PDB file of C-alpha atoms in Angstrom:
ATOM      1  CA  MET A   1     109.814  67.101 123.083  1.00 60.00           C
ATOM      2  CA  LYS A   2     109.983  68.118 119.535  1.00 62.00           C
ATOM      3  CA  LYS A   3     111.749  71.894 119.454  1.00 66.00           C
ATOM      4  CA  SER A   4     109.657  73.957 116.594  1.00 66.00           C
ATOM      5  CA  LYS A   5     111.996  76.068 114.614  1.00 74.00           C
ATOM      6  CA  GLY A   6     111.260  79.743 113.434  1.00 73.00           C
ATOM      7  CA  PHE A   7     109.902  82.601 115.261  1.00 75.00           C
ATOM      8  CA  THR A   8     106.663  83.472 117.094  1.00 82.00           C
ATOM      9  CA  LEU A   9     104.581  85.594 116.250  1.00 82.00           C
ATOM     10  CA  LEU A  10     105.318  87.882 119.436  1.00 85.00           C
ATOM     11  CA  GLU A  11     108.905  88.455 117.571  1.00 84.00           C
ATOM     12  CA  LEU A  12     107.226  88.882 114.478  1.00 86.00           C
ATOM     13  CA  LEU A  13     105.212  91.742 115.609  1.00 89.00           C
ATOM     14  CA  VAL A  14     108.171  93.198 117.468  1.00 90.00           C
ATOM     15  CA  VAL A  15     110.099  93.402 114.670  1.00 90.00           C
ATOM     16  CA  ILE A  16     107.199  95.381 112.341  1.00 91.00           C
ATOM     17  CA  VAL A  17     106.786  97.777 114.935  1.00 91.00           C
ATOM     18  CA  ILE A  18     110.793  98.451 114.584  1.00 90.00           C
ATOM     19  CA  ILE A  19     110.560  99.033 110.876  1.00 90.00           C
ATOM     20  CA  GLY A  20     107.501 101.089 110.939  1.00 88.00           C
ATOM     21  CA  LEU A  21     109.178 103.258 113.817  1.00 87.00           C
ATOM     22  CA  LEU A  22     112.449 103.505 111.612  1.00 86.00           C
ATOM     23  CA  ALA A  23     110.059 104.427 108.319  1.00 84.00           C
ATOM     24  CA  GLY A  24     108.166 106.560 110.044  1.00 84.00           C
ATOM     25  CA  TYR A  25     111.448 108.588 110.653  1.00 80.00           C
ATOM     26  CA  VAL A  26     113.341 108.245 107.441  1.00 79.00           C
ATOM     27  CA  ALA A  27     110.196 108.993 105.426  1.00 75.00           C
ATOM     28  CA  PRO A  28     109.510 112.837 105.768  1.00 73.00           C
ATOM     29  CA  ARG A  29     113.358 113.593 105.824  1.00 73.00           C
ATOM     30  CA  TYR A  30     113.386 111.632 101.996  1.00 70.00           C
ATOM     31  CA  PHE A  31     110.201 113.158 100.808  1.00 68.00           C
ATOM     32  CA  GLY A  32     111.270 116.610 101.770  1.00 63.00           C
ATOM     33  CA  GLN A  33     114.824 116.208  99.888  1.00 66.00           C
ATOM     34  CA  VAL A  34     112.765 114.933  96.882  1.00 66.00           C
ATOM     35  CA  GLY A  35     110.542 118.363  96.822  1.00 68.00           C
ATOM     36  CA  LYS A  36     113.676 120.540  97.232  1.00 75.00           C
ATOM     37  CA  SER A  37     115.252 118.856  94.262  1.00 79.00           C
ATOM     38  CA  GLU A  38     111.991 119.294  92.092  1.00 84.00           C
ATOM     39  CA  VAL A  39     112.522 123.192  92.991  1.00 84.00           C
ATOM     40  CA  GLN A  40     116.257 123.019  91.934  1.00 86.00           C
ATOM     41  CA  VAL A  41     115.386 121.703  88.735  1.00 87.00           C
ATOM     42  CA  ALA A  42     112.772 124.109  87.728  1.00 87.00           C
ATOM     43  CA  ARG A  43     115.128 126.757  88.829  1.00 88.00           C
ATOM     44  CA  ALA A  44     117.727 125.249  86.488  1.00 88.00           C
ATOM     45  CA  GLN A  45     115.043 125.022  83.636  1.00 89.00           C
ATOM     46  CA  ILE A  46     114.659 128.175  83.990  1.00 88.00           C
ATOM     47  CA  ASP A  47     118.136 129.388  83.810  1.00 89.00           C
ATOM     48  CA  ALA A  48     118.493 127.188  80.407  1.00 88.00           C
ATOM     49  CA  LEU A  49     115.764 128.676  79.138  1.00 89.00           C
ATOM     50  CA  GLU A  50     116.390 132.252  79.785  1.00 89.00           C
ATOM     51  CA  LYS A  51     120.234 131.359  78.072  1.00 90.00           C
ATOM     52  CA  ALA A  52     118.113 130.012  74.953  1.00 90.00           C
ATOM     53  CA  PHE A  53     116.093 133.224  75.002  1.00 90.00           C
ATOM     54  CA  ASP A  54     119.502 135.716  75.313  1.00 89.00           C
ATOM     55  CA  GLN A  55     120.806 133.570  72.157  1.00 92.00           C
ATOM     56  CA  TYR A  56     117.286 133.899  70.044  1.00 90.00           C
ATOM     57  CA  ARG A  57     117.658 137.628  70.871  1.00 91.00           C
ATOM     58  CA  LEU A  58     120.841 138.205  69.701  1.00 91.00           C
ATOM     59  CA  ASP A  59     120.023 136.598  66.086  1.00 90.00           C
ATOM     60  CA  THR A  60     116.340 138.149  65.620  1.00 89.00           C
ATOM     61  CA  ARG A  61     116.963 140.977  67.659  1.00 89.00           C
ATOM     62  CA  HIS A  62     113.936 140.547  69.935  1.00 87.00           C
ATOM     63  CA  TYR A  63     112.650 137.789  72.554  1.00 89.00           C
ATOM     64  CA  PRO A  64     110.333 134.683  71.462  1.00 90.00           C
ATOM     65  CA  GLN A  65     106.754 135.292  71.042  1.00 87.00           C
ATOM     66  CA  ALA A  66     106.267 131.664  72.195  1.00 88.00           C
ATOM     67  CA  LEU A  67     108.604 128.881  73.515  1.00 87.00           C
ATOM     68  CA  ASP A  68     108.303 126.797  70.504  1.00 88.00           C
ATOM     69  CA  ALA A  69     110.396 129.051  68.550  1.00 88.00           C
ATOM     70  CA  LEU A  70     113.241 128.181  70.500  1.00 90.00           C
ATOM     71  CA  THR A  71     113.425 124.571  68.515  1.00 89.00           C
ATOM     72  CA  SER A  72     111.823 125.317  65.216  1.00 88.00           C
ATOM     73  CA  LYS A  73     112.086 128.616  63.106  1.00 88.00           C
ATOM     74  CA  PRO A  74     109.009 131.013  63.543  1.00 86.00           C
ATOM     75  CA  GLU A  75     107.684 131.484  59.465  1.00 87.00           C
ATOM     76  CA  SER A  76     108.249 134.812  60.027  1.00 85.00           C
ATOM     77  CA  GLU A  77     111.849 135.028  60.900  1.00 83.00           C
ATOM     78  CA  ALA A  78     114.544 135.652  58.409  1.00 86.00           C
ATOM     79  CA  ASN A  79     117.422 135.783  61.275  1.00 86.00           C
ATOM     80  CA  TRP A  80     116.737 132.601  62.929  1.00 88.00           C
ATOM     81  CA  SER A  81     119.553 130.611  63.707  1.00 86.00           C
ATOM     82  CA  GLY A  82     118.630 127.918  65.916  1.00 78.00           C
ATOM     83  CA  PRO A  83     117.406 125.276  67.250  1.00 88.00           C
ATOM     84  CA  TYR A  84     118.318 127.301  70.466  1.00 89.00           C
ATOM     85  CA  LEU A  85     117.707 124.123  72.443  1.00 87.00           C
ATOM     86  CA  LYS A  86     118.991 120.455  71.653  1.00 87.00           C
ATOM     87  CA  LYS A  87     115.310 119.034  72.671  1.00 87.00           C
ATOM     88  CA  SER A  88     111.965 120.307  73.013  1.00 87.00           C
ATOM     89  CA  VAL A  89     110.761 122.803  75.560  1.00 88.00           C
ATOM     90  CA  PRO A  90     110.424 120.406  78.938  1.00 88.00           C
ATOM     91  CA  ASN A  91     107.804 120.980  81.001  1.00 90.00           C
ATOM     92  CA  ASP A  92     108.535 121.672  84.945  1.00 88.00           C
ATOM     93  CA  PRO A  93     108.932 119.100  87.341  1.00 88.00           C
ATOM     94  CA  TRP A  94     105.615 118.588  87.721  1.00 87.00           C
ATOM     95  CA  GLY A  95     104.354 118.130  84.402  1.00 89.00           C
ATOM     96  CA  ARG A  96     103.064 121.156  83.351  1.00 89.00           C
ATOM     97  CA  PRO A  97     104.134 123.482  80.655  1.00 91.00           C
ATOM     98  CA  TYR A  98     106.135 126.648  81.959  1.00 90.00           C
ATOM     99  CA  VAL A  99     103.984 129.928  81.571  1.00 89.00           C
ATOM    100  CA  TYR A 100     105.959 132.494  79.069  1.00 89.00           C
ATOM    101  CA  ARG A 101     104.357 135.540  78.231  1.00 87.00           C
ATOM    102  CA  ALA A 102     106.415 138.294  76.139  1.00 83.00           C
ATOM    103  CA  PRO A 103     106.029 141.023  76.704  1.00 84.00           C
ATOM    104  CA  GLY A 104     106.083 140.522  80.331  1.00 80.00           C
ATOM    105  CA  THR A 105     104.784 142.445  83.126  1.00 83.00           C
ATOM    106  CA  LYS A 106     107.949 143.630  84.704  1.00 79.00           C
ATOM    107  CA  SER A 107     110.207 143.009  82.209  1.00 82.00           C
ATOM    108  CA  ASP A 108     110.842 141.979  78.791  1.00 85.00           C
ATOM    109  CA  TYR A 109     109.503 138.608  79.466  1.00 87.00           C
ATOM    110  CA  ASP A 110     108.288 136.395  81.997  1.00 88.00           C
ATOM    111  CA  LEU A 111     109.143 132.981  82.668  1.00 89.00           C
ATOM    112  CA  TYR A 112     107.931 131.162  85.426  1.00 88.00           C
ATOM    113  CA  SER A 113     106.460 127.483  87.286  1.00 88.00           C
ATOM    114  CA  LEU A 114     103.549 127.478  89.305  1.00 86.00           C
ATOM    115  CA  GLY A 115     104.984 125.169  91.282  1.00 83.00           C
ATOM    116  CA  ARG A 116     103.759 121.954  93.084  1.00 82.00           C
ATOM    117  CA  ASP A 117     100.193 123.202  93.239  1.00 83.00           C
ATOM    118  CA  GLY A 118      99.772 124.434  89.748  1.00 79.00           C
ATOM    119  CA  LYS A 119      98.456 127.401  91.164  1.00 81.00           C
ATOM    120  CA  PRO A 120      99.694 131.391  91.171  1.00 84.00           C
ATOM    121  CA  GLY A 121     101.278 132.295  94.606  1.00 77.00           C
ATOM    122  CA  GLY A 122     101.819 129.943  97.218  1.00 75.00           C
ATOM    123  CA  THR A 123     104.870 129.316  99.535  1.00 78.00           C
ATOM    124  CA  GLY A 124     107.379 126.453  99.848  1.00 76.00           C
ATOM    125  CA  GLU A 125     107.202 123.805  97.428  1.00 76.00           C
ATOM    126  CA  ASP A 126     103.887 125.631  96.153  1.00 77.00           C
ATOM    127  CA  ALA A 127     105.552 128.732  95.302  1.00 79.00           C
ATOM    128  CA  ASP A 128     105.891 130.101  91.776  1.00 80.00           C
ATOM    129  CA  ILE A 129     109.301 129.801  90.632  1.00 82.00           C
ATOM    130  CA  GLY A 130     111.163 132.649  88.295  1.00 82.00           C
ATOM    131  CA  ILE A 131     109.014 135.653  88.921  1.00 55.00           C
ATOM    132  CA  GLU A 132     111.404 136.902  91.095  1.00 47.00           C
ATOM    133  CA  THR A 133     114.565 136.425  88.819  1.00 39.00           C
ATOM    134  CA  GLN A 134     112.188 138.559  86.122  1.00 40.00           C
ATOM    135  CA  VAL A 135     112.054 141.217  88.507  1.00 36.00           C
ATOM    136  CA  ALA A 136     115.465 141.472  89.554  1.00 38.00           C
ATOM    137  CA  ASN A 137     116.232 141.084  86.073  1.00 42.00           C
ATOM    138  CA  SER A 138     114.333 144.303  85.254  1.00 39.00           C
ATOM    139  CA  LYS A 139     115.987 146.516  87.557  1.00 37.00           C
TER     140      LYS A 139
END
């Protein structure tokens, strides 16, 4: 008798089921960590922007009216000593621009990301990032 070499269909199906079970167990944990890291990146970027705002304020005696003033000199600003950022102002980790208002609603300025969903409010990864920092600074 000739013995065939290779795997039977049943053996292949068992291996595929085992791989599927492992992927179903590991994938949610991995993708949950990706979302947490995006939130941490947004917080780090907001912190860096706040430091640039403080440097701008030391030079000009007021906060910028727009985020672009951190990288290019506004025409009406005689005491500008920038650029205050090495690169252009980044978008948030979800690809949208940060929301910036000067003067802010509860402090000198508001700077925040609308989170993963891009809408005001939300919870978890969809929550706004940065508003709490501004409220704490105004106390």
